[in-house]
mmCIF file of C-alpha atoms in Angstrom:
data_model
loop_
_atom_site.group_PDB
_atom_site.id
_atom_site.type_symbol
_atom_site.label_atom_id
_atom_site.label_comp_id
_atom_site.label_asym_id
_atom_site.label_seq_id
_atom_site.Cartn_x
_atom_site.Cartn_y
_atom_site.Cartn_z
ATOM 1 C CA MET Y 12 74.630 9.991 16.770
ATOM 2 C CA ARG Y 13 77.771 9.627 18.871
ATOM 3 C CA ASP Y 14 80.835 11.426 17.571
ATOM 4 C CA HIS Y 15 82.731 8.163 16.996
ATOM 5 C CA SER Y 16 79.897 6.387 15.154
ATOM 6 C CA TYR Y 17 80.523 5.063 11.654
ATOM 7 C CA ARG Y 18 79.540 2.261 9.282
ATOM 8 C CA LEU Y 19 82.113 0.129 7.431
ATOM 9 C CA ALA Y 20 81.419 -0.189 3.705
ATOM 10 C CA THR Y 21 82.867 -1.187 0.361
ATOM 11 C CA TYR Y 22 82.473 1.331 -2.437
ATOM 12 C CA ALA Y 23 83.692 1.567 -6.032
ATOM 13 C CA ASP Y 24 86.321 4.155 -6.933
ATOM 14 C CA ALA Y 25 86.358 6.087 -10.216
ATOM 15 C CA ASN Y 26 87.736 3.024 -12.004
ATOM 16 C CA GLY Y 27 85.122 0.713 -10.519
ATOM 17 C CA GLU Y 28 87.616 -0.887 -8.153
ATOM 18 C CA PRO Y 29 86.452 -1.781 -4.623
ATOM 19 C CA ARG Y 30 87.770 0.218 -1.680
ATOM 20 C CA ALA Y 31 87.071 0.192 2.035
ATOM 21 C CA GLY Y 32 85.255 3.259 3.310
ATOM 22 C CA ILE Y 33 83.522 4.412 6.447
ATOM 23 C CA VAL Y 34 80.192 6.166 6.305
ATOM 24 C CA VAL Y 35 80.035 9.111 8.693
ATOM 25 C CA ASP Y 36 76.719 10.958 8.582
ATOM 26 C CA GLU Y 37 76.278 11.871 4.883
ATOM 27 C CA TRP Y 38 79.902 11.316 3.918
ATOM 28 C CA MET Y 39 82.027 8.463 2.609
ATOM 29 C CA ILE Y 40 85.596 8.490 3.934
ATOM 30 C CA ASP Y 41 88.215 6.411 2.187
ATOM 31 C CA VAL Y 42 89.919 4.233 4.798
ATOM 32 C CA SER Y 43 93.322 4.131 3.114
ATOM 33 C CA GLY Y 44 93.313 7.883 2.514
ATOM 34 C CA ALA Y 45 92.322 8.672 6.082
ATOM 35 C CA LEU Y 46 94.818 6.261 7.625
ATOM 36 C CA ALA Y 47 97.568 7.835 5.522
ATOM 37 C CA HIS Y 48 97.084 10.975 7.612
ATOM 38 C CA THR Y 49 97.444 9.117 10.907
ATOM 39 C CA ALA Y 50 100.089 7.112 12.711
ATOM 40 C CA ALA Y 51 98.621 4.031 10.997
ATOM 41 C CA GLU Y 52 100.070 4.960 7.615
ATOM 42 C CA SER Y 53 102.047 1.702 7.498
ATOM 43 C CA LEU Y 54 98.778 -0.228 7.781
ATOM 44 C CA ALA Y 55 97.180 1.521 4.821
ATOM 45 C CA PRO Y 56 97.854 0.083 1.359
ATOM 46 C CA SER Y 57 96.736 2.214 -1.572
ATOM 47 C CA ALA Y 58 93.364 0.452 -1.714
ATOM 48 C CA MET Y 59 92.557 -1.282 1.561
ATOM 49 C CA SER Y 60 89.675 -3.784 1.444
ATOM 50 C CA VAL Y 61 87.041 -4.329 4.112
ATOM 51 C CA LEU Y 62 88.389 -7.838 4.585
ATOM 52 C CA ALA Y 63 91.817 -6.361 5.342
ATOM 53 C CA VAL Y 64 90.173 -4.079 7.911
ATOM 54 C CA LEU Y 65 88.410 -7.036 9.530
ATOM 55 C CA GLU Y 66 91.655 -8.988 9.703
ATOM 56 C CA ARG Y 67 93.081 -6.133 11.822
ATOM 57 C CA TRP Y 68 89.815 -5.298 13.550
ATOM 58 C CA ARG Y 69 91.054 -4.964 17.126
ATOM 59 C CA ASP Y 70 93.680 -2.414 16.048
ATOM 60 C CA LEU Y 71 91.802 -0.573 13.316
ATOM 61 C CA HIS Y 72 88.331 -0.224 14.835
ATOM 62 C CA PRO Y 73 89.501 2.348 17.456
ATOM 63 C CA GLN Y 74 91.397 4.215 14.743
ATOM 64 C CA LEU Y 75 88.319 4.323 12.525
ATOM 65 C CA GLN Y 76 86.342 5.693 15.448
ATOM 66 C CA GLN Y 77 88.972 8.424 15.825
ATOM 67 C CA ILE Y 78 88.755 9.170 12.093
ATOM 68 C CA ALA Y 79 84.980 9.533 12.459
ATOM 69 C CA ARG Y 80 85.519 12.060 15.258
ATOM 70 C CA GLY Y 81 88.032 13.945 13.143
ATOM 71 C CA ALA Y 82 85.774 13.987 10.108
ATOM 72 C CA ARG Y 83 83.045 15.649 12.135
ATOM 73 C CA LYS Y 84 85.590 18.340 13.025
ATOM 74 C CA GLY Y 85 86.453 18.944 9.372
ATOM 75 C CA GLU Y 86 89.578 16.772 9.138
ATOM 76 C CA PHE Y 87 90.529 14.261 6.381
ATOM 77 C CA THR Y 88 88.942 16.450 3.694
ATOM 78 C CA SER Y 89 91.055 14.930 0.915
ATOM 79 C CA ALA Y 90 89.622 11.467 1.673
ATOM 80 C CA ILE Y 91 85.967 12.522 1.917
ATOM 81 C CA SER Y 92 83.212 12.425 -0.712
ATOM 82 C CA ALA Y 93 79.431 12.695 -0.531
ATOM 83 C CA LEU Y 94 77.718 9.430 0.342
ATOM 84 C CA SER Y 95 75.029 10.235 -2.227
ATOM 85 C CA THR Y 96 77.619 9.941 -5.007
ATOM 86 C CA ALA Y 97 79.198 6.707 -3.740
ATOM 87 C CA GLN Y 98 78.514 3.429 -5.523
ATOM 88 C CA LEU Y 99 78.079 0.953 -2.685
ATOM 89 C CA MET Y 100 79.046 -2.679 -3.170
ATOM 90 C CA ALA Y 101 78.521 -5.674 -0.884
ATOM 91 C CA PRO Y 102 80.344 -4.865 2.383
ATOM 92 C CA ILE Y 103 82.532 -7.956 1.884
ATOM 93 C CA LEU Y 104 82.734 -8.919 -1.767
ATOM 94 C CA TYR Y 105 83.786 -12.494 -1.101
ATOM 95 C CA PRO Y 106 83.100 -13.624 2.471
ATOM 96 C CA GLY Y 107 85.194 -16.594 3.509
ATOM 97 C CA THR Y 108 82.321 -18.760 4.749
ATOM 98 C CA ILE Y 109 78.614 -17.921 4.782
ATOM 99 C CA LEU Y 110 76.678 -19.916 7.371
ATOM 100 C CA CYS Y 111 72.880 -19.604 7.396
ATOM 101 C CA ALA Y 112 70.642 -20.604 10.297
ATOM 102 C CA GLY Y 113 67.533 -22.580 9.462
ATOM 103 C CA ALA Y 114 64.213 -22.537 11.358
ATOM 104 C CA ASN Y 115 65.524 -20.110 13.970
ATOM 105 C CA TYR Y 116 62.627 -17.694 14.633
ATOM 106 C CA ARG Y 117 59.732 -18.791 16.798
ATOM 107 C CA ASP Y 118 57.183 -16.883 14.725
ATOM 108 C CA HIS Y 119 58.486 -18.335 11.442
ATOM 109 C CA VAL Y 120 58.465 -21.921 12.762
ATOM 110 C CA ALA Y 121 54.900 -21.439 14.028
ATOM 111 C CA GLU Y 122 53.850 -19.937 10.687
ATOM 112 C CA MET Y 123 55.291 -22.812 8.658
ATOM 113 C CA THR Y 124 53.892 -25.553 10.887
ATOM 114 C CA ARG Y 125 50.429 -24.005 10.468
ATOM 115 C CA ALA Y 126 50.891 -23.723 6.699
ATOM 116 C CA LEU Y 127 51.926 -27.398 6.493
ATOM 117 C CA ASN Y 128 49.217 -28.513 8.942
ATOM 118 C CA LEU Y 129 51.792 -29.918 11.350
ATOM 119 C CA PRO Y 130 51.661 -30.060 15.160
ATOM 120 C CA PRO Y 131 53.418 -27.232 17.051
ATOM 121 C CA GLU Y 132 57.184 -27.574 17.304
ATOM 122 C CA PRO Y 133 58.719 -27.795 20.812
ATOM 123 C CA ASP Y 134 61.570 -25.482 21.732
ATOM 124 C CA PRO Y 135 64.766 -27.180 20.463
ATOM 125 C CA HIS Y 136 66.443 -26.336 23.772
ATOM 126 C CA GLU Y 137 63.967 -28.631 25.553
ATOM 127 C CA LEU Y 138 65.012 -31.484 23.258
ATOM 128 C CA GLY Y 139 68.726 -30.859 23.755
ATOM 129 C CA LEU Y 140 69.151 -29.790 20.119
ATOM 130 C CA LYS Y 141 71.843 -27.481 18.762
ATOM 131 C CA PRO Y 142 71.576 -24.664 16.198
ATOM 132 C CA TRP Y 143 71.308 -25.862 12.600
ATOM 133 C CA HIS Y 144 73.072 -24.151 9.682
ATOM 134 C CA PHE Y 145 73.767 -24.678 6.013
ATOM 135 C CA ILE Y 146 76.481 -23.100 3.852
ATOM 136 C CA LYS Y 147 75.815 -20.678 1.018
ATOM 137 C CA ALA Y 148 78.243 -20.015 -1.828
ATOM 138 C CA SER Y 149 80.160 -16.754 -1.586
ATOM 139 C CA ALA Y 150 81.187 -15.252 -4.948
ATOM 140 C CA ALA Y 151 78.172 -16.601 -6.845
ATOM 141 C CA CYS Y 152 75.522 -15.659 -4.299
ATOM 142 C CA VAL Y 153 76.604 -12.322 -2.827
ATOM 143 C CA ARG Y 154 75.218 -9.160 -4.415
ATOM 144 C CA GLY Y 155 75.446 -5.605 -3.151
ATOM 145 C CA PRO Y 156 72.851 -2.980 -2.321
ATOM 146 C CA GLY Y 157 71.031 -1.617 -5.340
ATOM 147 C CA SER Y 158 71.966 -4.616 -7.493
ATOM 148 C CA ARG Y 159 69.416 -5.869 -9.991
ATOM 149 C CA ILE Y 160 69.164 -9.620 -9.501
ATOM 150 C CA ALA Y 161 67.979 -12.036 -12.173
ATOM 151 C CA LEU Y 162 65.585 -14.650 -10.823
ATOM 152 C CA PRO Y 163 66.816 -18.168 -11.660
ATOM 153 C CA ALA Y 164 65.138 -19.502 -14.801
ATOM 154 C CA TYR Y 165 64.611 -22.941 -13.271
ATOM 155 C CA SER Y 166 62.480 -21.673 -10.371
ATOM 156 C CA LYS Y 167 59.003 -20.146 -10.211
ATOM 157 C CA ARG Y 168 58.884 -19.901 -6.404
ATOM 158 C CA VAL Y 169 61.778 -17.707 -5.261
ATOM 159 C CA ASP Y 170 61.143 -16.536 -1.714
ATOM 160 C CA TRP Y 171 62.528 -13.688 0.395
ATOM 161 C CA GLU Y 172 64.073 -14.050 3.862
ATOM 162 C CA ALA Y 173 65.102 -10.944 5.808
ATOM 163 C CA GLU Y 174 67.988 -11.744 8.146
ATOM 164 C CA ILE Y 175 70.401 -10.108 10.556
ATOM 165 C CA ALA Y 176 73.941 -10.943 9.421
ATOM 166 C CA VAL Y 177 76.799 -11.264 11.893
ATOM 167 C CA VAL Y 178 80.310 -10.485 10.628
ATOM 168 C CA ILE Y 179 83.216 -12.165 12.407
ATOM 169 C CA GLY Y 180 86.146 -9.928 13.329
ATOM 170 C CA ARG Y 181 88.465 -12.288 15.212
ATOM 171 C CA GLU Y 182 89.439 -15.901 14.630
ATOM 172 C CA CYS Y 183 87.615 -18.155 17.054
ATOM 173 C CA ARG Y 184 87.446 -21.846 17.823
ATOM 174 C CA ASP Y 185 85.605 -23.599 20.664
ATOM 175 C CA VAL Y 186 84.398 -20.372 22.270
ATOM 176 C CA GLY Y 187 81.811 -20.270 25.027
ATOM 177 C CA ILE Y 188 78.467 -18.512 24.785
ATOM 178 C CA ASP Y 189 79.519 -15.837 27.278
ATOM 179 C CA GLU Y 190 82.538 -14.823 25.209
ATOM 180 C CA ALA Y 191 81.136 -15.405 21.708
ATOM 181 C CA LEU Y 192 80.191 -11.794 20.959
ATOM 182 C CA ASP Y 193 83.771 -10.698 21.634
ATOM 183 C CA PHE Y 194 84.649 -12.216 18.251
ATOM 184 C CA VAL Y 195 82.074 -10.202 16.281
ATOM 185 C CA ALA Y 196 83.087 -7.111 14.313
ATOM 186 C CA GLY Y 197 79.608 -5.971 13.431
ATOM 187 C CA ILE Y 198 76.121 -6.514 12.106
ATOM 188 C CA SER Y 199 74.754 -6.214 8.588
ATOM 189 C CA ILE Y 200 71.718 -7.335 6.548
ATOM 190 C CA VAL Y 201 71.171 -10.196 4.120
ATOM 191 C CA ASN Y 202 68.207 -11.453 2.121
ATOM 192 C CA ASP Y 203 68.594 -15.240 2.130
ATOM 193 C CA LEU Y 204 66.728 -16.025 -1.097
ATOM 194 C CA SER Y 205 65.299 -19.525 -1.500
ATOM 195 C CA ALA Y 206 63.984 -21.421 -4.536
ATOM 196 C CA ARG Y 207 61.162 -23.162 -2.680
ATOM 197 C CA ASP Y 208 60.259 -25.427 -5.583
ATOM 198 C CA HIS Y 209 63.708 -27.037 -5.537
ATOM 199 C CA LEU Y 210 64.053 -28.178 -1.938
ATOM 200 C CA ARG Y 211 63.477 -31.831 -2.813
ATOM 201 C CA ARG Y 212 64.759 -33.863 -5.741
ATOM 202 C CA GLU Y 213 62.062 -35.515 -7.785
ATOM 203 C CA GLY Y 214 62.035 -39.304 -7.926
ATOM 204 C CA ILE Y 215 63.975 -39.737 -4.673
ATOM 205 C CA ALA Y 216 62.386 -41.653 -1.808
ATOM 206 C CA ALA Y 217 61.086 -39.548 1.071
ATOM 207 C CA ASP Y 218 63.369 -41.310 3.550
ATOM 208 C CA SER Y 219 66.491 -41.054 1.378
ATOM 209 C CA PRO Y 220 69.409 -39.021 2.798
ATOM 210 C CA PHE Y 221 69.961 -37.791 -0.777
ATOM 211 C CA ARG Y 222 66.518 -36.245 -1.183
ATOM 212 C CA TYR Y 223 67.401 -32.596 -0.575
ATOM 213 C CA ASP Y 224 68.964 -30.257 -3.141
ATOM 214 C CA TRP Y 225 70.572 -27.442 -1.172
ATOM 215 C CA VAL Y 226 72.473 -26.024 -4.145
ATOM 216 C CA SER Y 227 69.387 -25.523 -6.313
ATOM 217 C CA GLN Y 228 67.350 -24.153 -3.430
ATOM 218 C CA LYS Y 229 69.921 -21.865 -1.828
ATOM 219 C CA CYS Y 230 72.959 -21.273 -4.057
ATOM 220 C CA PHE Y 231 71.857 -19.769 -7.353
ATOM 221 C CA ASP Y 232 73.517 -16.617 -8.733
ATOM 222 C CA GLY Y 233 72.502 -13.607 -6.658
ATOM 223 C CA ALA Y 234 70.928 -15.675 -3.879
ATOM 224 C CA LEU Y 235 72.345 -13.481 -1.088
ATOM 225 C CA PRO Y 236 71.888 -9.712 -1.353
ATOM 226 C CA PHE Y 237 74.125 -8.257 1.373
ATOM 227 C CA GLY Y 238 74.562 -4.744 2.744
ATOM 228 C CA PRO Y 239 74.474 -1.840 2.681
ATOM 229 C CA TRP Y 240 77.327 -1.758 5.228
ATOM 230 C CA ILE Y 241 78.533 -3.202 8.533
ATOM 231 C CA CYS Y 242 77.521 -1.545 11.803
ATOM 232 C CA PRO Y 243 80.174 -2.125 14.506
ATOM 233 C CA ILE Y 244 78.837 -4.385 17.252
ATOM 234 C CA ASP Y 245 79.437 -1.744 19.927
ATOM 235 C CA GLU Y 246 77.006 0.551 18.071
ATOM 236 C CA ILE Y 247 74.145 -1.961 18.435
ATOM 237 C CA LYS Y 248 71.893 -0.904 21.302
ATOM 238 C CA ASP Y 249 70.220 -4.268 22.006
ATOM 239 C CA LEU Y 250 71.226 -7.241 19.866
ATOM 240 C CA ASP Y 251 68.499 -9.353 21.479
ATOM 241 C CA ASN Y 252 65.725 -6.975 20.443
ATOM 242 C CA LEU Y 253 66.498 -5.609 16.975
ATOM 243 C CA GLY Y 254 63.571 -4.850 14.701
ATOM 244 C CA VAL Y 255 63.535 -6.706 11.345
ATOM 245 C CA ARG Y 256 61.204 -5.784 8.487
ATOM 246 C CA LEU Y 257 60.872 -6.595 4.797
ATOM 247 C CA TRP Y 258 58.725 -5.007 2.113
ATOM 248 C CA VAL Y 259 58.007 -6.327 -1.393
ATOM 249 C CA ASN Y 260 57.341 -3.160 -3.358
ATOM 250 C CA GLU Y 261 55.295 -1.199 -0.793
ATOM 251 C CA GLU Y 262 53.737 -4.197 0.966
ATOM 252 C CA LEU Y 263 55.075 -5.067 4.419
ATOM 253 C CA MET Y 264 55.708 -8.817 4.486
ATOM 254 C CA GLN Y 265 57.943 -9.404 7.517
ATOM 255 C CA ASP Y 266 57.787 -7.447 10.774
ATOM 256 C CA SER Y 267 59.490 -9.029 13.748
ATOM 257 C CA SER Y 268 62.397 -8.739 16.152
ATOM 258 C CA SER Y 269 65.506 -10.654 17.123
ATOM 259 C CA SER Y 270 63.704 -11.255 20.440
ATOM 260 C CA ASN Y 271 62.023 -14.106 18.516
ATOM 261 C CA LEU Y 272 65.311 -15.889 17.816
ATOM 262 C CA ILE Y 273 65.289 -19.486 19.041
ATOM 263 C CA PHE Y 274 69.073 -19.729 19.273
ATOM 264 C CA SER Y 275 70.702 -16.399 20.104
ATOM 265 C CA VAL Y 276 73.580 -14.929 18.127
ATOM 266 C CA ALA Y 277 75.985 -15.956 20.893
ATOM 267 C CA GLU Y 278 74.633 -19.519 20.932
ATOM 268 C CA GLN Y 279 75.065 -19.785 17.166
ATOM 269 C CA ILE Y 280 78.645 -18.521 17.206
ATOM 270 C CA SER Y 281 79.577 -20.775 20.109
ATOM 271 C CA HIS Y 282 78.117 -23.859 18.434
ATOM 272 C CA LEU Y 283 79.580 -23.147 14.997
ATOM 273 C CA SER Y 284 83.010 -22.583 16.532
ATOM 274 C CA THR Y 285 82.974 -26.194 17.746
ATOM 275 C CA ARG Y 286 82.564 -27.365 14.158
ATOM 276 C CA LEU Y 287 84.981 -25.109 12.290
ATOM 277 C CA THR Y 288 87.278 -22.201 12.971
ATOM 278 C CA LEU Y 289 85.485 -18.928 12.305
ATOM 279 C CA ARG Y 290 87.691 -16.290 10.707
ATOM 280 C CA PRO Y 291 87.506 -12.545 10.051
ATOM 281 C CA GLY Y 292 85.111 -11.893 7.191
ATOM 282 C CA ASP Y 293 82.985 -14.973 7.784
ATOM 283 C CA VAL Y 294 79.258 -14.185 7.811
ATOM 284 C CA ILE Y 295 76.497 -15.828 9.837
ATOM 285 C CA ALA Y 296 72.930 -15.246 8.644
ATOM 286 C CA THR Y 297 70.979 -15.746 11.853
ATOM 287 C CA GLY Y 298 67.558 -16.845 10.576
ATOM 288 C CA THR Y 299 64.386 -15.268 9.180
ATOM 289 C CA PRO Y 300 61.130 -14.366 10.939
ATOM 290 C CA ALA Y 301 57.525 -14.972 9.901
ATOM 291 C CA GLY Y 302 56.212 -13.453 6.691
ATOM 292 C CA CYS Y 303 58.008 -15.404 3.972
ATOM 293 C CA GLY Y 304 56.227 -15.985 0.686
ATOM 294 C CA ALA Y 305 55.935 -19.740 1.206
ATOM 295 C CA ALA Y 306 53.266 -19.274 3.868
ATOM 296 C CA ARG Y 307 51.394 -16.794 1.660
ATOM 297 C CA GLY Y 308 51.674 -18.523 -1.719
ATOM 298 C CA ARG Y 309 53.317 -15.319 -3.031
ATOM 299 C CA PHE Y 310 56.753 -15.373 -4.599
ATOM 300 C CA LEU Y 311 59.094 -12.895 -6.248
ATOM 301 C CA ARG Y 312 58.291 -11.691 -9.739
ATOM 302 C CA PRO Y 313 60.322 -9.690 -12.276
ATOM 303 C CA GLY Y 314 59.992 -6.001 -11.421
ATOM 304 C CA ASP Y 315 59.637 -6.549 -7.665
ATOM 305 C CA ARG Y 316 61.593 -4.244 -5.385
ATOM 306 C CA VAL Y 317 62.538 -5.697 -1.997
ATOM 307 C CA SER Y 318 63.593 -3.558 0.976
ATOM 308 C CA VAL Y 319 65.008 -5.125 4.149
ATOM 309 C CA TRP Y 320 65.381 -3.013 7.282
ATOM 310 C CA VAL Y 321 67.270 -3.938 10.438
ATOM 311 C CA GLU Y 322 67.180 -1.576 13.391
ATOM 312 C CA ASP Y 323 70.457 0.287 14.086
ATOM 313 C CA VAL Y 324 71.855 -0.893 10.731
ATOM 314 C CA GLY Y 325 69.899 0.503 7.777
ATOM 315 C CA VAL Y 326 68.045 -0.662 4.680
ATOM 316 C CA LEU Y 327 69.096 -3.088 1.938
ATOM 317 C CA ILE Y 328 67.232 -2.580 -1.357
ATOM 318 C CA ASN Y 329 67.329 -4.752 -4.491
ATOM 319 C CA GLU Y 330 65.237 -5.162 -7.622
ATOM 320 C CA PHE Y 331 64.524 -8.420 -9.430
ATOM 321 C CA THR Y 332 64.454 -9.170 -13.133
ATOM 322 C CA ASP Y 333 63.773 -12.183 -15.346
#
């Protein structure tokens, strides 16, 4: 690992209050405490949040890299604790806007068209189509690593969806594809849970524009496990070829790569920025690959343990209850 490498995280202090930290090897370094020992003391409130870090990303990211270097040399000892003792929370407790890409992996689209006995889908680029996203609630849906999540009582078909999450680090509007990644702070992991049995409203005509129930399907409490931390974008070796895997208990369900994305991360950011201003702390869930439960007829049950791995980032683990 390079001497400046770190991961940006939110952890709970002794009183259970959230604080921004950086993970360096096996250590958690409190951001406010470390900055208090540098020239950036004026930027360090007593309990800096990850959102506050993201809002100053261009200035603070190089300083956090320097803190990582110093920590490996034995500096900042008063701000360091063992990672094994840290209680990790969602990297951003309340993201501003959560935008989730639908039908954005070639292998997943092919899997679902086969399961529904539909003809193969053409590449949306050939049809002149743009990326397609929906919005997920923030405070209600986001849960951190290790959280136990209650399955919604109204659904019997809650599905998993491993996804690479992109965290915005600079405000952007109407940005081009070539410059889109300049506005990204880092990459994380989400599990975009879906209540498959509540996609459509009963008793509504098939051609009605009011047929779909996105809240019931996508926005129940705990519908977006998120974490365990944010990997700075300049630590990602190849964003276009990141491995993505998901296990339910010990069974591998999803095993793919971001090379199967239909619309790239840059294309998604560029398109979304023409619709709304993206701000620091906004999160884009970039789509899920093949291997969801819907194609298997297998859905989450109380007691299941789900692990989501994204290459260069880490593993997000959650358990589910009734």
